[in-house]
């Protein structure tokens, strides 16, 4: 099944508020039919579109402590391709080894304290640093300042290709107003996406809100189907009424109504395409709409992953940033096997058994990622699948959470990013390398040609096989 | 220096040529204007070299601008040579007479493309049709603003997003109005920002409670609903306000208690969570007021280690510190449901719709036909044509066949709401108008008269922000609205009923830029007594104030001079007015300094920024809104005020005025800022939230300055007196704005003779609001239209279907 870039005319590119009707395989119908019938398909873009999911986890990792490094609690011992994920928190990614690029030993220096007033505030600025690798200005007021984040740099370049340029999702209940601790505005803790150094973006927590934005209104597939049918007859009625009206108007008004009629036809066409694709037995069935925010963490995360995969399948958007948790969150992740509250557990006092206990939480979090990867792998894309053309970033701007340092921070990439990443690599950076170097390399790899990002010194080679 | 102000009456009746001879006019311009406005210098990109009266006739736009600037006393600028005031008066009169004569020779009522319902109008129409409150922002994109208003036809663009929004809205509203027994559960969440005050009683909540949220929510069906509440936490996850045990929160429906929860101070993210949920509670369909509010345990001052100032959530860390009394604050209220739907009970919207109920199958079609006809007539704002009725009935028939009578009505209602006849306010071209829609005037050069139903719509959207009521429709049906004086009579009726509050909430709120208020959040550390609750109250004050000018038919000039306003306890405390309690608004008298709109906290806050006042914004507001003469935009690369030094050499912080002096030392900036700043500086006694102050940054506030016409001003009183000398310009600006809003198109040069005539008539009625309203509705511009030359020939089509798409820069 061939799925290529779709062709919506400029006029019909949807921007702004309002739900879109997502059309699974709209262009597939056009292009595939065209190819099947031997006609040359209308222009195929030269480069494949790359998707992005930037995920932030907070509180660093057990594997960033001295003991954790020795025990290979986060990143494996060997670099290159022959590494053993067994003792690491990444062991659940073994089936996706070929898509995995681990980058270890990088620092997020801009999250450290530079002045006396900033000491102790690590939790309240790390989130802002992760995707910007810039130093957040210490302020509780409206003059916040950080940097443009990774995902927004990509969105500014490629976001226009889809109805929704990018989306920002989160799990924890956050709000952006006011001041948090240590004289930092809450916005630095609550969001990881910044459209510009002064524009933090809000993150959506309610899966239903995400769903409505992506797929339109209607709780069950049946409801949506019925709505489409209703919509079709309403549209017929509207078109007829518009026709009647036009006859009684002057030329300028007539021309205006003609534009309106065109919009009506466009919606009609979309509905018809969806009906067509459903009738041809396409197996992709949208799930029932979620009813608000699930109580369980795992359920919530999986739901968000479902939505992200579906958005990629329908090509409604290609860029997500996803904030897994919030700094100083005290959630308990019982399924991890540890009963410690997240923040409390992250202050393991550098004691070995408590570090090991904290590692259980890290491992649990990473173990949720394969759920997403499974889904991405099943979506065809060009000659491969979506995971080939996706870049998933997972990391934290904190290193040793007990000491609140930002050295040797956890980071890995999954997905081949359209060929930029070869996978099955563990790259260990030299001591003191900024994480921004890895991110800069990733940006370059997916087609953003900049030479500097955050506090980067140069673009790291993410495919090197070191001996 | 005596200000040079033109006190001339507005134009002359019947456009007779007035006194000043043409040569004298040309000489005046040559002497006093071409010094700057010449071919070489082109100040303001205008050259007046060789200006004479024939140019005045040829370039009406320019002439009207000249008239405006001269009347305002803005030209010649202060400091330049000025002619004697009488000369200016005569010149202005002559120009106006010339313009009026041109207008009389070629009367042009203007034309606009058809309008569609904007967000606010859509919501009001739904309310009028179905007795239902909907949140339209969930469906419809934001409206484009032109000339300050959101109902200007030619910038209303179409897009698939909009079309889709209308469709979704039609579907959802039809379901909500009639009820949805098959509906699946969904979650509605109402959030409270941290800036909302939760220490006092909230409007709509039961007495004896504090804070929380109280909203109207429409329940789609009878069934079980779960209410859940989230609380604010301090950054480490502990409940904000856990220092006080024994707090309770109550969930109530229409004032009746549903549940009460004890709030455990040990609530935190980790163990007990910060969310409280009720059991599933059975609620009947329809709109109900749901409230989650804390039981108020005490009133009065707190005697503790530290007594927090009103706005406690500025810094959430104090929420757990012992020795500081903080109380839990509600973060959000969610309604999840319906589960286990049992049916749909009677609701106001059902009662509005179902004025008949079929008892037998035979009755159904007749009853349905009746309901649909009534609905369509009111929604389409004219009697429904048989063809349309038949189409709508076919929707009913389909729904009836699929399910039952009510489903049929739901489908028909959805079709009505999606119909362009509901969404668009179309005005038909005279030649093509169908005979049944009111008498068509012939399309002469002077234009054609609008049809009866079109006039009814224009009138009701102008005064009520929604479609015509039954009486208006009846008058239209009888052909009475087109008669002379008929519209004014209806207008007087309509101004006297509550619907006319639309003039305050729709017109005045936009004219006075009140929507900017929500964009300014005063810094909570610097202004701890200000929060969102206060901002909303200040907005209401201004709306009530303007509403009183309308309902009491007061002189429009009282906008500036009125010695009263409306306050509730919060606002009264803010202004320093004693003896006002409770959240209801009441009328109070004001000290001289605070009188009129320039003393309203809403205006003073929206013209400030988070941490200080902005005299430039305030000056711009006065110039743009009141004087109709906005300053030109700043040149690029102007550094922000903060980048200048904030301290003097001695280390003392500079006041806002002193900081601006540093800028105005730059000659490039002075030419404009000499005009803008003194207006704002005169209001420096009001801080960024509108509170009275005498010191700014430790320095005594200095409000002395010189208005652009040379008059010395000091303080708000002095500013007001100086502005009142330009009351003709203020009234002009008001009339233009009101006309823009009423017509749904920008006011052009060819409209100015009409504007002047309205002002002359209003003068004889002491400038009462009704005089302006009647002047507008009786004008040709309101009752007639004339196709622009480019469209006069039917065979030609235009390229630009949507006209110019101007987005006005509001800042």
Coordinates of N, CA and C in Angstrom, one line a residue, chain B residues 12-204:
Chain B
X12 N -23.1 73.0 7.1 CA -24.2 73.9 7.0 C -25.4 73.1 6.4
X13 N -26.6 73.5 6.8 CA -27.7 72.7 6.2 C -27.8 72.9 4.7
X14 N -28.2 71.8 4.1 CA -28.4 71.8 2.7 C -27.2 72.1 1.8
X15 N -26.0 72.1 2.5 CA -24.8 72.2 1.7 C -24.7 73.5 0.9
X16 N -25.1 74.6 1.5 CA -24.9 75.9 0.8 C -23.4 76.3 0.9
X17 N -22.9 76.9 -0.1 CA -21.5 77.3 0.1 C -21.4 78.4 1.2
X18 N -20.4 78.2 2.0 CA -20.2 79.1 3.1 C -19.2 80.2 2.8
X19 N -19.0 81.0 3.8 CA -18.4 82.3 3.7 C -17.0 82.4 3.0
X20 N -16.0 81.6 3.5 CA -14.6 82.0 3.2 C -14.4 81.7 1.7
X21 N -13.9 82.8 1.0 CA -13.7 82.6 -0.5 C -12.6 81.6 -0.8
X22 N -12.7 81.1 -2.0 CA -11.7 80.0 -2.4 C -10.3 80.5 -2.3
X23 N -10.1 81.7 -2.7 CA -8.7 82.2 -2.7 C -8.1 82.3 -1.3
X24 N -9.0 82.7 -0.4 CA -8.6 82.8 1.0 C -8.2 81.5 1.6
X25 N -9.0 80.5 1.2 CA -8.7 79.1 1.7 C -7.3 78.6 1.2
X26 N -7.1 78.8 -0.1 CA -5.9 78.4 -0.7 C -4.7 79.1 0.0
X27 N -4.9 80.4 0.2 CA -3.8 81.2 0.9 C -3.5 80.7 2.3
X28 N -4.6 80.3 3.0 CA -4.4 79.8 4.3 C -3.6 78.6 4.3
X29 N -3.9 77.7 3.4 CA -3.2 76.4 3.4 C -1.7 76.7 3.0
X30 N -1.5 77.6 2.1 CA -0.2 77.9 1.6 C 0.6 78.5 2.8
X31 N 0.0 79.3 3.6 CA 0.8 80.0 4.6 C 1.1 79.0 5.8
X32 N 0.1 78.2 6.2 CA 0.3 77.5 7.4 C 0.6 76.0 7.3
X33 N 0.4 75.5 6.1 CA 0.5 74.0 6.0 C 1.6 73.6 5.1
X34 N 1.9 74.4 4.1 CA 2.9 73.9 3.1 C 4.4 74.0 3.7
X35 N 4.5 74.6 4.9 CA 5.8 74.6 5.5 C 6.3 73.2 5.7
X36 N 5.5 72.3 6.1 CA 5.9 70.9 6.3 C 5.3 70.0 5.2
X37 N 4.1 70.2 4.8 CA 3.5 69.4 3.8 C 3.7 69.9 2.4
X38 N 5.0 69.8 1.9 CA 5.3 70.3 0.6 C 6.0 69.1 -0.2
X39 N 6.2 69.4 -1.5 CA 6.8 68.4 -2.3 C 8.1 67.8 -1.9
X40 N 8.9 68.7 -1.2 CA 10.2 68.3 -0.8 C 10.1 67.5 0.5
X41 N 9.4 68.0 1.5 CA 9.5 67.3 2.8 C 8.4 66.2 2.9
X42 N 7.3 66.5 2.3 CA 6.2 65.5 2.4 C 5.9 64.9 3.8
X43 N 5.7 65.8 4.7 CA 5.4 65.4 6.1 C 4.2 64.5 6.1
X44 N 4.2 63.4 6.7 CA 3.1 62.5 6.8 C 2.7 62.0 5.4
X45 N 3.7 62.0 4.5 CA 3.5 61.6 3.1 C 2.4 62.4 2.4
X46 N 2.3 63.6 2.7 CA 1.3 64.5 2.2 C 1.9 65.7 1.7
X47 N 1.6 66.1 0.5 CA 2.0 67.4 0.0 C 0.8 68.3 -0.3
X48 N 0.8 69.5 0.2 CA -0.3 70.4 -0.1 C 0.1 71.6 -0.9
X49 N 1.2 71.4 -1.6 CA 1.7 72.5 -2.5 C 0.7 72.7 -3.6
X50 N 0.3 74.0 -3.8 CA -0.7 74.2 -4.8 C -2.1 73.8 -4.5
X51 N -2.4 73.5 -3.2 CA -3.8 73.1 -2.9 C -4.7 74.2 -3.2
X52 N -5.9 73.8 -3.8 CA -6.9 74.7 -3.9 C -8.3 74.0 -3.8
X53 N -9.3 74.8 -3.9 CA -10.6 74.2 -3.6 C -11.1 73.1 -4.6
X54 N -10.5 73.1 -5.8 CA -10.9 72.1 -6.7 C -10.3 70.8 -6.3
X55 N -9.1 70.8 -5.7 CA -8.5 69.6 -5.1 C -9.3 69.1 -4.0
X56 N -9.9 70.0 -3.2 CA -10.7 69.6 -2.1 C -11.9 68.8 -2.6
X57 N -12.5 69.3 -3.7 CA -13.6 68.5 -4.2 C -13.2 67.2 -4.8
X58 N -12.0 67.2 -5.4 CA -11.6 66.0 -6.1 C -11.2 64.9 -5.1
X59 N -10.5 65.3 -4.1 CA -10.0 64.3 -3.1 C -10.8 64.4 -1.8
X60 N -11.9 63.7 -1.8 CA -12.8 63.9 -0.6 C -12.2 63.2 0.6
X61 N -11.5 62.1 0.4 CA -10.8 61.4 1.6 C -9.9 62.4 2.3
X62 N -9.0 63.1 1.5 CA -8.1 64.0 2.0 C -8.8 65.1 2.7
X63 N -9.8 65.7 2.1 CA -10.4 66.8 2.7 C -11.1 66.4 4.0
X64 N -11.7 65.3 4.0 CA -12.3 64.9 5.3 C -11.3 64.7 6.4
X65 N -10.1 64.2 6.0 CA -9.0 64.1 7.0 C -8.6 65.5 7.5
X66 N -8.5 66.4 6.5 CA -8.1 67.7 6.9 C -9.1 68.3 7.9
X67 N -10.4 68.1 7.6 CA -11.4 68.6 8.4 C -11.3 68.1 9.8
X68 N -11.0 66.8 9.9 CA -10.9 66.1 11.2 C -9.8 66.7 12.0
X69 N -8.6 66.8 11.4 CA -7.4 67.2 12.1 C -7.6 68.7 12.5
X70 N -8.2 69.5 11.7 CA -8.4 70.9 12.1 C -9.3 71.0 13.2
X71 N -10.4 70.2 13.2 CA -11.4 70.3 14.3 C -10.7 69.8 15.6
X72 N -9.9 68.8 15.5 CA -9.3 68.3 16.7 C -8.2 69.2 17.2
X73 N -7.8 70.2 16.4 CA -6.8 71.1 16.8 C -5.4 70.4 16.8
X74 N -5.3 69.3 16.0 CA -4.0 68.6 16.0 C -3.1 69.2 14.9
X75 N -3.8 69.9 13.9 CA -3.0 70.5 12.9 C -3.3 72.0 12.9
X76 N -2.5 73.0 12.6 CA -1.1 72.8 12.7 C -0.6 72.3 14.1
X77 N 0.5 71.6 14.1 CA 0.9 71.0 15.4 C 1.3 72.1 16.4
X78 N 1.2 71.9 17.7 CA 1.5 72.9 18.7 C 3.0 73.2 18.5
X79 N 3.3 74.5 18.6 CA 4.7 74.9 18.4 C 4.8 75.5 17.0
X80 N 4.0 75.1 16.1 CA 4.1 75.7 14.8 C 3.2 76.9 14.7
X81 N 3.4 77.7 13.7 CA 2.6 78.9 13.5 C 1.2 78.5 13.3
X82 N 0.2 79.2 13.9 CA -1.2 78.9 13.8 C -2.0 80.1 13.4
X83 N -3.0 79.9 12.5 CA -3.9 81.0 12.2 C -4.8 81.3 13.4
X84 N -5.5 82.4 13.4 CA -6.4 82.7 14.4 C -7.5 81.7 14.5
X85 N -8.1 81.4 15.7 CA -9.1 80.4 15.8 C -10.3 80.7 14.8
X86 N -10.7 81.9 14.7 CA -11.9 82.2 13.8 C -11.5 81.8 12.4
X87 N -10.3 82.0 12.0 CA -10.0 81.7 10.6 C -10.1 80.2 10.4
X88 N -9.6 79.4 11.4 CA -9.7 78.0 11.3 C -11.1 77.6 11.2
X89 N -11.9 78.2 12.1 CA -13.4 77.8 12.1 C -14.0 78.0 10.7
X90 N -13.7 79.2 10.2 CA -14.3 79.5 8.9 C -13.8 78.5 7.8
X91 N -12.5 78.2 7.9 CA -12.0 77.3 6.9 C -12.7 76.0 7.0
X92 N -12.8 75.5 8.2 CA -13.4 74.2 8.4 C -14.9 74.2 7.9
X93 N -15.6 75.3 8.2 CA -17.0 75.4 7.8 C -17.0 75.3 6.3
X94 N -16.1 76.1 5.6 CA -16.1 76.1 4.2 C -15.9 74.7 3.6
X95 N -14.9 74.0 4.2 CA -14.6 72.7 3.7 C -15.8 71.8 3.9
X96 N -16.4 71.9 5.0 CA -17.5 71.0 5.3 C -18.7 71.3 4.4
X97 N -18.9 72.5 4.2 CA -20.0 72.9 3.3 C -19.8 72.3 1.9
X98 N -18.6 72.5 1.5 CA -18.2 71.9 0.1 C -18.5 70.4 0.1
X99 N -18.1 69.7 1.1 CA -18.3 68.3 1.1 C -19.7 67.9 1.2
X100 N -20.5 68.7 2.0 CA -21.9 68.4 2.1 C -22.6 68.7 0.8
X101 N -22.1 69.7 0.1 CA -22.7 70.0 -1.2 C -22.5 68.9 -2.2
X102 N -21.3 68.4 -2.2 CA -21.0 67.2 -3.0 C -21.9 66.0 -2.7
X103 N -22.0 65.9 -1.4 CA -22.8 64.7 -0.9 C -24.3 64.9 -1.4
X104 N -24.8 66.2 -1.3 CA -26.2 66.4 -1.7 C -26.3 66.2 -3.2
X105 N -25.3 66.5 -3.9 CA -25.4 66.4 -5.4 C -25.4 64.9 -5.8
X106 N -24.7 64.1 -5.1 CA -24.6 62.7 -5.4 C -24.7 61.8 -4.2
X107 N -25.9 61.7 -3.7 CA -26.1 61.0 -2.4 C -25.7 59.5 -2.6
X108 N -24.9 59.0 -1.7 CA -24.4 57.6 -1.8 C -24.7 56.9 -0.5
X109 N -25.7 56.1 -0.4 CA -25.9 55.4 0.8 C -24.9 54.3 1.1
X110 N -24.0 54.0 0.1 CA -23.0 53.0 0.4 C -23.5 51.5 0.2
X111 N -22.7 50.6 0.3 CA -23.0 49.2 0.1 C -22.1 48.3 0.8
X112 N -22.6 47.2 1.3 CA -21.7 46.2 1.9 C -22.0 44.8 1.3
X113 N -21.0 44.0 1.2 CA -21.4 42.6 0.9 C -22.2 42.0 2.0
X114 N -22.7 40.8 1.8 CA -23.6 40.3 2.8 C -22.8 39.9 4.1
X115 N -23.4 40.0 5.2 CA -22.8 39.6 6.5 C -23.1 38.2 6.9
X116 N -22.2 37.6 7.6 CA -22.6 36.4 8.3 C -22.6 36.6 9.8
X117 N -23.3 35.7 10.5 CA -23.3 35.8 11.9 C -22.0 35.6 12.5
X118 N -21.5 36.6 13.3 CA -20.2 36.3 13.9 C -20.5 35.5 15.2
X119 N -19.4 35.3 16.0 CA -19.5 34.5 17.2 C -20.6 35.0 18.1
X120 N -20.5 36.3 18.4 CA -21.4 36.8 19.5 C -22.8 36.8 19.0
X121 N -23.0 37.1 17.7 CA -24.4 37.1 17.1 C -24.9 35.7 17.1
X122 N -24.1 34.8 16.7 CA -24.5 33.4 16.7 C -25.0 32.9 18.0
X123 N -24.2 33.2 19.1 CA -24.6 32.8 20.4 C -25.9 33.5 20.8
X124 N -26.1 34.7 20.5 CA -27.3 35.4 20.9 C -28.5 34.9 20.1
X125 N -28.3 34.5 18.8 CA -29.4 34.0 18.1 C -29.9 32.6 18.6
X126 N -28.9 31.8 19.0 CA -29.2 30.5 19.6 C -30.0 30.7 20.9
X127 N -29.6 31.7 21.7 CA -30.3 32.0 22.9 C -31.7 32.4 22.6
X128 N -31.9 33.3 21.6 CA -33.2 33.7 21.3 C -34.1 32.6 20.7
X129 N -33.5 31.8 19.9 CA -34.3 30.8 19.2 C -34.6 29.6 20.2
X130 N -33.6 29.2 20.9 CA -33.8 27.9 21.6 C -33.7 28.1 23.1
X131 N -33.5 29.3 23.6 CA -33.3 29.4 25.1 C -32.2 28.6 25.6
X132 N -31.1 28.6 24.9 CA -30.0 27.7 25.2 C -28.7 28.5 25.2
X133 N -27.8 28.3 26.2 CA -26.5 29.0 26.2 C -25.5 28.0 25.6
X134 N -24.8 28.4 24.6 CA -23.7 27.5 24.1 C -22.4 28.3 24.1
X135 N -21.3 27.6 24.2 CA -20.0 28.2 24.2 C -19.5 28.1 22.7
X136 N -19.7 29.2 22.0 CA -19.4 29.2 20.6 C -18.0 29.1 20.2
X137 N -17.1 29.4 21.2 CA -15.7 29.4 20.9 C -15.3 27.9 20.6
X138 N -16.1 27.0 21.1 CA -15.7 25.6 20.8 C -16.0 25.2 19.3
X139 N -16.8 26.0 18.6 CA -17.1 25.7 17.3 C -16.6 26.6 16.2
X140 N -16.7 27.9 16.5 CA -16.4 28.9 15.5 C -15.1 29.6 15.7
X141 N -14.4 29.8 14.6 CA -13.1 30.5 14.7 C -13.3 31.9 15.1
X142 N -12.2 32.6 15.5 CA -12.3 34.0 15.9 C -12.7 34.9 14.8
X143 N -13.3 36.0 15.1 CA -13.7 36.9 14.0 C -12.6 37.9 13.7
X144 N -12.6 38.3 12.4 CA -11.6 39.3 12.0 C -12.1 40.6 12.4
X145 N -11.3 41.5 12.9 CA -11.7 42.8 13.4 C -11.3 43.8 12.4
X146 N -12.2 44.7 12.0 CA -11.8 45.8 11.1 C -12.4 47.1 11.7
X147 N -11.5 48.1 11.8 CA -11.9 49.4 12.4 C -12.5 49.2 13.8
X148 N -12.0 48.2 14.5 CA -12.3 48.0 15.9 C -13.5 47.1 16.1
X149 N -14.2 46.7 15.0 CA -15.5 45.9 15.2 C -15.4 44.6 14.5
X150 N -16.1 43.6 15.1 CA -16.0 42.2 14.6 C -17.2 41.9 13.7
X151 N -18.0 42.9 13.2 CA -19.1 42.6 12.4 C -19.0 43.3 11.0
X152 N -17.8 43.6 10.6 CA -17.6 44.3 9.4 C -17.6 43.3 8.2
X153 N -18.5 43.5 7.3 CA -18.9 42.4 6.4 C -17.7 42.0 5.5
X154 N -17.0 43.0 4.9 CA -16.1 42.6 3.9 C -14.8 42.0 4.4
X155 N -14.6 42.0 5.7 CA -13.4 41.2 6.1 C -13.9 39.8 6.7
X156 N -15.2 39.5 6.6 CA -15.6 38.2 7.1 C -15.3 37.2 6.1
X157 N -14.3 36.4 6.3 CA -13.8 35.5 5.3 C -14.5 34.1 5.5
X158 N -14.4 33.3 4.5 CA -15.0 32.0 4.6 C -13.8 31.0 4.5
X159 N -14.0 29.9 5.0 CA -13.0 28.8 4.9 C -13.7 27.5 5.3
X160 N -13.1 26.4 4.9 CA -13.6 25.1 5.2 C -13.7 25.0 6.8
X161 N -12.8 25.6 7.5 CA -12.8 25.5 8.9 C -14.1 26.1 9.4
X162 N -14.5 27.3 8.9 CA -15.7 27.9 9.3 C -16.9 27.1 9.0
X163 N -16.9 26.6 7.7 CA -18.1 25.8 7.3 C -18.3 24.6 8.2
X164 N -17.2 24.0 8.5 CA -17.2 22.8 9.3 C -17.7 23.2 10.7
X165 N -17.2 24.4 11.2 CA -17.6 24.8 12.5 C -19.1 25.0 12.6
X166 N -19.7 25.6 11.6 CA -21.1 25.8 11.5 C -21.8 24.5 11.5
X167 N -21.3 23.5 10.8 CA -21.9 22.2 10.7 C -21.9 21.5 12.1
X168 N -20.7 21.5 12.7 CA -20.6 20.9 14.0 C -21.5 21.5 15.0
X169 N -21.5 22.9 14.9 CA -22.4 23.6 15.9 C -23.8 23.2 15.7
X170 N -24.3 23.2 14.4 CA -25.7 22.9 14.1 C -26.0 21.5 14.7
X171 N -25.1 20.6 14.5 CA -25.4 19.2 14.9 C -25.5 19.2 16.5
X172 N -24.5 19.7 17.1 CA -24.4 19.6 18.5 C -25.5 20.4 19.2
X173 N -25.8 21.6 18.7 CA -26.8 22.4 19.3 C -28.2 21.8 19.2
X174 N -28.5 21.2 18.0 CA -29.7 20.5 17.8 C -29.9 19.4 18.8
X175 N -28.8 18.7 19.0 CA -28.9 17.6 20.0 C -29.1 18.1 21.4
X176 N -28.4 19.1 21.8 CA -28.5 19.7 23.1 C -29.9 20.3 23.4
X177 N -30.4 20.9 22.3 CA -31.7 21.6 22.5 C -32.8 20.6 22.8
X178 N -32.8 19.5 22.1 CA -33.9 18.6 22.2 C -33.6 17.5 23.1
X179 N -32.3 17.3 23.4 CA -31.9 16.2 24.3 C -31.5 15.0 23.5
X180 N -30.6 14.2 24.1 CA -30.0 13.2 23.3 C -30.0 11.9 24.1
X181 N -31.1 11.1 24.0 CA -31.2 9.9 24.8 C -30.2 8.9 24.4
X182 N -29.6 8.9 23.2 CA -28.7 7.9 22.9 C -27.3 8.4 23.0
X183 N -27.1 9.6 23.7 CA -25.8 10.2 23.7 C -24.8 9.4 24.5
X184 N -23.5 9.4 24.0 CA -22.5 8.7 24.8 C -21.8 9.7 25.7
X185 N -21.2 9.2 26.7 CA -20.6 10.1 27.8 C -19.5 11.0 27.3
X186 N -19.4 12.1 27.8 CA -18.3 13.0 27.5 C -17.9 13.7 28.8
X187 N -16.8 14.5 28.7 CA -16.4 15.2 29.9 C -16.4 16.7 29.6
X188 N -17.0 17.5 30.4 CA -16.9 18.9 30.3 C -16.1 19.4 31.5
X189 N -15.1 20.2 31.2 CA -14.2 20.7 32.3 C -14.3 22.2 32.4
X190 N -14.5 22.8 33.5 CA -14.4 24.2 33.7 C -13.2 24.5 34.6
X191 N -12.4 25.4 34.1 CA -11.1 25.6 34.8 C -11.1 27.0 35.5
X192 N -10.4 27.1 36.5 CA -10.2 28.4 37.2 C -8.7 28.8 37.1
X193 N -8.5 30.0 36.6 CA -7.0 30.4 36.6 C -6.6 30.7 38.0
X194 N -5.3 30.7 38.2 CA -4.7 31.0 39.5 C -5.0 32.5 39.8
X195 N -5.3 33.3 38.8 CA -5.5 34.7 39.1 C -7.0 35.0 39.6
X196 N -7.8 33.9 39.7 CA -9.2 34.2 40.1 C -9.2 34.2 41.7
X197 N -9.9 35.1 42.2 CA -9.9 35.2 43.7 C -10.9 34.2 44.2
X198 N -10.4 33.4 45.2 CA -11.3 32.4 45.8 C -11.5 32.7 47.3
X199 N -11.3 33.9 47.7 CA -11.5 34.2 49.2 C -12.8 34.7 49.5
X200 N -13.5 35.1 48.5 CA -14.9 35.7 48.7 C -15.9 35.0 48.0
X201 N -17.1 35.3 48.2 CA -18.3 34.7 47.6 C -18.3 34.9 46.1
X202 N -18.6 33.9 45.3 CA -18.6 34.0 43.9 C -20.0 34.1 43.4
X203 N -20.2 35.0 42.4 CA -21.5 35.2 41.8 C -22.2 33.9 41.4
X204 N -23.4 33.6 41.9 CA -24.1 32.4 41.4 C -24.0 31.3 42.4

